[in-house]
Amino acid sequence: MEVFDVIGIMFFGFWLFVPAMLPNTAAVFFGKISKTKMDFGKTWKGKRIFGDGKSWGGFIGGGLFGVVVGLGIIGINTALGWAEDGGYGPFWSNVGLLFCLGFGSLLGDLTGAFIKRRLGMERGQKAPILDQYDFVAGAFLITALFYPDWVIANYLDGWHLSSLILILVTMFGIHRVTNIIGYKLGLKKEPW
């Protein structure tokens, strides 16, 4: 296999993962619409379950935003001839995969918030590695649960592993940049 083929595989896998990368950012915007907290203010063992940063509006809006972004990617992939099936499979598989990627990333982030609360960490407190990769793990785990063949074919099989490596290597920087932008726009209280 030639170098340009491997680079193409890497970036196509990264491109297919975009519907999992954007829901957390979108959730910040949608969280302003419906502020009902996902844990309804409840505690578990004396600590909030998720905290004030997780709302139903953000969860639903962010997840659906990932699905819409994915549908746009399918359209682009199909129009440019990059993938006959849009890169996600037949239509209903497309929709299912996009839901798994979008909502899986938010479930990963929610799990990260749950872990941070158990460790006694406040909302917005830095948690290196957990902050950058909880949504990546959630998206991959949920998608692999329902569409294992797609995850293996696009991220684990042969040179496709390079796509996973690219995602893991770049995610730290992407997370940092989006948080700084959110902070500058007044959407986040901390730039991390």
PDB file of C-alpha atoms in Angstrom, residues 25-107:
ATOM      1  CA  THR A  25     -19.801  21.538  21.697  1.00  0.00           C
ATOM      2  CA  ALA A  26     -23.376  21.717  20.390  1.00  0.00           C
ATOM      3  CA  ALA A  27     -24.684  20.574  23.787  1.00  0.00           C
ATOM      4  CA  VAL A  28     -23.397  23.822  25.307  1.00  0.00           C
ATOM      5  CA  PHE A  29     -25.658  25.804  22.953  1.00  0.00           C
ATOM      6  CA  PHE A  30     -28.688  23.525  23.267  1.00  0.00           C
ATOM      7  CA  GLY A  31     -28.284  23.403  27.038  1.00  0.00           C
ATOM      8  CA  LYS A  32     -29.319  27.048  27.118  1.00  0.00           C
ATOM      9  CA  ILE A  33     -32.700  26.147  25.557  1.00  0.00           C
ATOM     10  CA  SER A  34     -33.757  23.536  28.098  1.00  0.00           C
ATOM     11  CA  LYS A  35     -31.953  23.870  31.395  1.00  0.00           C
ATOM     12  CA  THR A  36     -33.539  20.828  33.056  1.00  0.00           C
ATOM     13  CA  LYS A  37     -30.596  19.003  34.600  1.00  0.00           C
ATOM     14  CA  MET A  38     -30.109  15.383  33.638  1.00  0.00           C
ATOM     15  CA  ASP A  39     -29.795  14.373  37.270  1.00  0.00           C
ATOM     16  CA  PHE A  40     -32.706  16.678  38.282  1.00  0.00           C
ATOM     17  CA  GLY A  41     -30.430  18.059  41.037  1.00  0.00           C
ATOM     18  CA  LYS A  42     -30.297  14.663  42.768  1.00  0.00           C
ATOM     19  CA  THR A  43     -27.311  13.360  44.671  1.00  0.00           C
ATOM     20  CA  TRP A  44     -25.820   9.914  45.145  1.00  0.00           C
ATOM     21  CA  LYS A  45     -23.769   9.191  48.242  1.00  0.00           C
ATOM     22  CA  GLY A  46     -23.815  12.882  49.095  1.00  0.00           C
ATOM     23  CA  LYS A  47     -22.548  14.156  45.736  1.00  0.00           C
ATOM     24  CA  ARG A  48     -24.400  15.352  42.651  1.00  0.00           C
ATOM     25  CA  ILE A  49     -24.830  12.575  40.102  1.00  0.00           C
ATOM     26  CA  PHE A  50     -23.705  14.612  37.060  1.00  0.00           C
ATOM     27  CA  GLY A  51     -23.800  18.272  38.087  1.00  0.00           C
ATOM     28  CA  ASP A  52     -25.269  21.443  36.661  1.00  0.00           C
ATOM     29  CA  GLY A  53     -23.338  21.215  33.400  1.00  0.00           C
ATOM     30  CA  LYS A  54     -25.434  18.351  32.031  1.00  0.00           C
ATOM     31  CA  SER A  55     -28.936  19.207  30.827  1.00  0.00           C
ATOM     32  CA  TRP A  56     -31.556  17.301  28.874  1.00  0.00           C
ATOM     33  CA  GLY A  57     -31.647  20.064  26.259  1.00  0.00           C
ATOM     34  CA  GLY A  58     -27.903  19.772  25.745  1.00  0.00           C
ATOM     35  CA  PHE A  59     -28.008  15.990  25.588  1.00  0.00           C
ATOM     36  CA  ILE A  60     -30.864  15.730  23.089  1.00  0.00           C
ATOM     37  CA  GLY A  61     -29.872  18.769  21.032  1.00  0.00           C
ATOM     38  CA  GLY A  62     -26.193  17.823  20.949  1.00  0.00           C
ATOM     39  CA  GLY A  63     -26.905  14.228  19.974  1.00  0.00           C
ATOM     40  CA  LEU A  64     -29.292  15.229  17.206  1.00  0.00           C
ATOM     41  CA  PHE A  65     -26.774  17.804  15.995  1.00  0.00           C
ATOM     42  CA  GLY A  66     -24.261  14.961  15.552  1.00  0.00           C
ATOM     43  CA  VAL A  67     -26.833  13.028  13.515  1.00  0.00           C
ATOM     44  CA  VAL A  68     -27.518  16.047  11.274  1.00  0.00           C
ATOM     45  CA  VAL A  69     -23.783  16.644  10.772  1.00  0.00           C
ATOM     46  CA  GLY A  70     -23.414  12.972   9.859  1.00  0.00           C
ATOM     47  CA  LEU A  71     -26.226  13.212   7.308  1.00  0.00           C
ATOM     48  CA  GLY A  72     -24.362  16.151   5.779  1.00  0.00           C
ATOM     49  CA  ILE A  73     -21.185  14.053   5.648  1.00  0.00           C
ATOM     50  CA  ILE A  74     -23.109  11.267   3.910  1.00  0.00           C
ATOM     51  CA  GLY A  75     -24.314  13.784   1.319  1.00  0.00           C
ATOM     52  CA  ILE A  76     -20.798  15.128   0.758  1.00  0.00           C
ATOM     53  CA  ASN A  77     -19.263  11.636   0.572  1.00  0.00           C
ATOM     54  CA  THR A  78     -21.893  10.491  -1.901  1.00  0.00           C
ATOM     55  CA  ALA A  79     -21.734  13.642  -4.053  1.00  0.00           C
ATOM     56  CA  LEU A  80     -17.936  13.507  -4.271  1.00  0.00           C
ATOM     57  CA  GLY A  81     -17.905   9.745  -4.868  1.00  0.00           C
ATOM     58  CA  TRP A  82     -15.869   9.060  -1.733  1.00  0.00           C
ATOM     59  CA  ALA A  83     -18.191   6.263  -0.631  1.00  0.00           C
ATOM     60  CA  GLU A  84     -21.195   4.737  -2.366  1.00  0.00           C
ATOM     61  CA  ASP A  85     -23.058   4.272   0.893  1.00  0.00           C
ATOM     62  CA  GLY A  86     -21.895   7.547   2.439  1.00  0.00           C
ATOM     63  CA  GLY A  87     -19.287   5.707   4.499  1.00  0.00           C
ATOM     64  CA  TYR A  88     -21.687   4.404   7.111  1.00  0.00           C
ATOM     65  CA  GLY A  89     -23.560   1.654   5.258  1.00  0.00           C
ATOM     66  CA  PRO A  90     -27.121   1.280   3.936  1.00  0.00           C
ATOM     67  CA  PHE A  91     -29.555   4.075   4.867  1.00  0.00           C
ATOM     68  CA  TRP A  92     -30.947   2.688   8.123  1.00  0.00           C
ATOM     69  CA  SER A  93     -27.469   1.640   9.185  1.00  0.00           C
ATOM     70  CA  ASN A  94     -26.387   5.218   8.421  1.00  0.00           C
ATOM     71  CA  VAL A  95     -29.008   6.587  10.767  1.00  0.00           C
ATOM     72  CA  GLY A  96     -28.278   4.034  13.484  1.00  0.00           C
ATOM     73  CA  LEU A  97     -24.539   4.626  13.305  1.00  0.00           C
ATOM     74  CA  LEU A  98     -24.978   8.368  13.475  1.00  0.00           C
ATOM     75  CA  PHE A  99     -27.175   8.042  16.569  1.00  0.00           C
ATOM     76  CA  CYS A 100     -24.560   5.783  18.165  1.00  0.00           C
ATOM     77  CA  LEU A 101     -21.720   8.194  17.373  1.00  0.00           C
ATOM     78  CA  GLY A 102     -23.587  11.351  18.428  1.00  0.00           C
ATOM     79  CA  PHE A 103     -25.310  10.093  21.544  1.00  0.00           C
ATOM     80  CA  GLY A 104     -22.460   7.715  22.396  1.00  0.00           C
ATOM     81  CA  SER A 105     -20.070  10.654  22.638  1.00  0.00           C
ATOM     82  CA  LEU A 106     -22.482  12.419  24.999  1.00  0.00           C
ATOM     83  CA  LEU A 107     -22.899   9.284  27.098  1.00  0.00           C
TER      84      LEU A 107
END
